[in-house]
PDB file of C-alpha atoms in Angstrom:
ATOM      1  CA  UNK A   1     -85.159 195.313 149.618  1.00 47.00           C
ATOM      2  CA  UNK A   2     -88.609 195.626 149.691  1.00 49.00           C
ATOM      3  CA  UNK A   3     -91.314 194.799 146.891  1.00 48.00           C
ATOM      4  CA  UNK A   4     -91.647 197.531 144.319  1.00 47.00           C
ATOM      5  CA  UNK A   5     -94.388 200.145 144.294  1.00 51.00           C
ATOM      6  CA  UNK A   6     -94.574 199.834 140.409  1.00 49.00           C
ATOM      7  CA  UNK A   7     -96.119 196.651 140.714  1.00 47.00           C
ATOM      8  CA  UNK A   8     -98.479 196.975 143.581  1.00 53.00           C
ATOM      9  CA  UNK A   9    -101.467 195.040 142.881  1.00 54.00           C
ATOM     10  CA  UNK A  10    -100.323 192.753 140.704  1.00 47.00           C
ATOM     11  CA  UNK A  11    -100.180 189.130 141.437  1.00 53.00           C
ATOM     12  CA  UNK A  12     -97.095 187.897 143.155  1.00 52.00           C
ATOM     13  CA  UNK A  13     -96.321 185.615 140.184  1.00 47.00           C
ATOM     14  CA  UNK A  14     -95.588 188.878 138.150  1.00 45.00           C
ATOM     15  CA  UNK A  15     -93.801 190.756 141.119  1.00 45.00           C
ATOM     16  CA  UNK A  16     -90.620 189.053 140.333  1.00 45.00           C
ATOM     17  CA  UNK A  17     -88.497 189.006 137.009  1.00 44.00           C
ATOM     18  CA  UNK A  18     -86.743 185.585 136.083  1.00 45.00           C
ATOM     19  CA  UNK A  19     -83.246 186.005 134.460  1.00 44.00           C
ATOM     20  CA  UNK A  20     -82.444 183.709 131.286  1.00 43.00           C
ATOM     21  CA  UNK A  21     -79.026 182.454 132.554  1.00 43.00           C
ATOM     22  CA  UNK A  22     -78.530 180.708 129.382  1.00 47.00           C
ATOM     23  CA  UNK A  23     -79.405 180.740 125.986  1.00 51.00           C
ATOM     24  CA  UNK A  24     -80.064 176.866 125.226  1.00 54.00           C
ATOM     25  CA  UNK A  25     -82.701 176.329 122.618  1.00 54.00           C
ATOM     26  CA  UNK A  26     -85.999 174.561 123.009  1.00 57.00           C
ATOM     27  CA  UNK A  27     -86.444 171.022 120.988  1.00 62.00           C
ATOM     28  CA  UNK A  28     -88.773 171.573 117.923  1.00 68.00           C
ATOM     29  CA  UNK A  29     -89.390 173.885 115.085  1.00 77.00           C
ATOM     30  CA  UNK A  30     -88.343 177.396 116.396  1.00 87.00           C
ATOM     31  CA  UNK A  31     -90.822 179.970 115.814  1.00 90.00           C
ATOM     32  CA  UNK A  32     -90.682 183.841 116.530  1.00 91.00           C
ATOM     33  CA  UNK A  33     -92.906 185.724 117.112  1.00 93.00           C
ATOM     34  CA  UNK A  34     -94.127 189.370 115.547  1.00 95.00           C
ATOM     35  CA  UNK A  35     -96.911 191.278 117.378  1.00 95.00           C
ATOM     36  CA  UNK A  36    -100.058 192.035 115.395  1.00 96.00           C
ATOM     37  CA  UNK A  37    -100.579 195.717 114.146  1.00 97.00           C
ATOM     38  CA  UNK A  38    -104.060 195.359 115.199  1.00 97.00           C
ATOM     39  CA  UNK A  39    -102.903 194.947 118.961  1.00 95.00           C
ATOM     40  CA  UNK A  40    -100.146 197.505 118.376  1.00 95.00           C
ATOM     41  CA  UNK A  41    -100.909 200.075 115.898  1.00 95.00           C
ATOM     42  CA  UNK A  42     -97.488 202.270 116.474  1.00 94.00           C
ATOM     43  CA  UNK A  43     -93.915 200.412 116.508  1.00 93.00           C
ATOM     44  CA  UNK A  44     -92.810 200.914 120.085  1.00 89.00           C
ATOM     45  CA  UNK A  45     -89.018 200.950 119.175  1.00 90.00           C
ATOM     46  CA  UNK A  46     -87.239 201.928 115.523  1.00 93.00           C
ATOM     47  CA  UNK A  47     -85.914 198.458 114.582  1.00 94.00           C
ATOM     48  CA  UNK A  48     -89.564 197.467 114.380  1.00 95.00           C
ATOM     49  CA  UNK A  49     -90.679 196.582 110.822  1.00 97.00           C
ATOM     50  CA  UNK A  50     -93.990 196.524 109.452  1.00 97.00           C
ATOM     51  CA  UNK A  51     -94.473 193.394 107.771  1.00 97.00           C
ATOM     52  CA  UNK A  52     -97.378 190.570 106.965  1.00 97.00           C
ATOM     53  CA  UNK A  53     -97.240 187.471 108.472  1.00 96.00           C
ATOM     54  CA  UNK A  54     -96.834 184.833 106.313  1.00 95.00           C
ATOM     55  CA  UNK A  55     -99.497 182.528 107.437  1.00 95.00           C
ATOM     56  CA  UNK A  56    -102.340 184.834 107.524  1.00 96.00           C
ATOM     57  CA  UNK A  57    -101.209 187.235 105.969  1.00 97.00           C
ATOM     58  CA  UNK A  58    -102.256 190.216 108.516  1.00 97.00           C
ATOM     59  CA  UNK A  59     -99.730 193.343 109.361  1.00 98.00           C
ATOM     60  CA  UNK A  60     -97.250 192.936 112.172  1.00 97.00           C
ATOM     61  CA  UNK A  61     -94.111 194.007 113.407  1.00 97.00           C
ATOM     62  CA  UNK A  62     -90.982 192.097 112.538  1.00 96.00           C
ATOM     63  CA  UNK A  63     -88.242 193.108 115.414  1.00 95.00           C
ATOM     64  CA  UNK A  64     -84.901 193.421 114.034  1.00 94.00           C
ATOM     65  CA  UNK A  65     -82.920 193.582 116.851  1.00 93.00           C
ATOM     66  CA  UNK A  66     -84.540 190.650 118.555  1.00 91.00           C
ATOM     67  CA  UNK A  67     -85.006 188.536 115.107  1.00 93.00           C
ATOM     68  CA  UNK A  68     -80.780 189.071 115.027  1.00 93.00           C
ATOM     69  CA  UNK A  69     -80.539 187.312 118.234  1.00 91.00           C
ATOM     70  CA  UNK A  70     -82.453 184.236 117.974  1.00 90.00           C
ATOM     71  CA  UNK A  71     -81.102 184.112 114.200  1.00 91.00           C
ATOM     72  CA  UNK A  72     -77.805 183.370 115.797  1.00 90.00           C
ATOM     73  CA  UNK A  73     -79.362 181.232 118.292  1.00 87.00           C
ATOM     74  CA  UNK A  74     -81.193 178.836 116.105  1.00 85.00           C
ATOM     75  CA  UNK A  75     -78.201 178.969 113.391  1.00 85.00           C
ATOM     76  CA  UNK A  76     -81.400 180.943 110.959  1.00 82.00           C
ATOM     77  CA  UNK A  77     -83.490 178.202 111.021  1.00 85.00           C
ATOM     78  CA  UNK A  78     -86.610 179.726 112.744  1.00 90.00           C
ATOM     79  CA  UNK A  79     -89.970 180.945 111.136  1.00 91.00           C
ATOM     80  CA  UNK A  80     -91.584 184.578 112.128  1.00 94.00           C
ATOM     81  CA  UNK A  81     -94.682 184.514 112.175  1.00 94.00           C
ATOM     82  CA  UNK A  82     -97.639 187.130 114.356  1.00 95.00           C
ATOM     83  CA  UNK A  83     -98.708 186.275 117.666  1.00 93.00           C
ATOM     84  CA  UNK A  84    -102.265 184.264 116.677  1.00 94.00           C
ATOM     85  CA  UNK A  85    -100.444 182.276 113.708  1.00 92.00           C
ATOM     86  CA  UNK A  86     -97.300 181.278 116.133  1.00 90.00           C
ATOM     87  CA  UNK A  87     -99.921 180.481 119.410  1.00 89.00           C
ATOM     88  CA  UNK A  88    -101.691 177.824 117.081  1.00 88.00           C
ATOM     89  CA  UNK A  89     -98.496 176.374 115.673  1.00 85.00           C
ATOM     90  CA  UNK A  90     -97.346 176.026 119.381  1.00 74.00           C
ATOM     91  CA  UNK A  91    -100.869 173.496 120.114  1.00 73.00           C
ATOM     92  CA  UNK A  92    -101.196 171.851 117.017  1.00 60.00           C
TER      93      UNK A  92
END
């Protein structure tokens, strides 16, 4: 099978898609993340909810579907927060 045409030009690090086989937590404080209205001004699916992050307070788009999942993962101990807010968290 050869390499798709869809990604021609694209750096070989992106040409190929990594499966999650597992669904194992990372150690810390989970945080999700909700992409910023500003970057995205039109919810790309119908489970996405406009919302305001609760850091900064800016609009973004809380994800339902995907907020259900790692809910379950983390037992619903995980904060949402948009992109910006939950990239600082991450280094600080």
């Amino acid at each position: 099978m050869g390499p798709s045409k869809k990604f021609k030009g694209f750096p070989s690090q992106f040409k190929t898609a990594k499966t999650i086989t597992s669904a194992t937590p990372a150690p810390g404080f989970p945080i999700g993340m909700m992409a910023l209205r500003s970057n995205i001004p039109k919810p790309m699916n119908e489970d996405w909810q406009l919302t305001t992050c609760p850091e900064c307070g800016r609009e973004c788009w809380y994800q339902t579907d995907n907020a259900k999942v790692l809910k379950s993962l983390y037992g619903g101990d995980i904060q949402f927060l948009c992109t910006e807010c939950a990239l600082k968290a991450q280094k600080g």
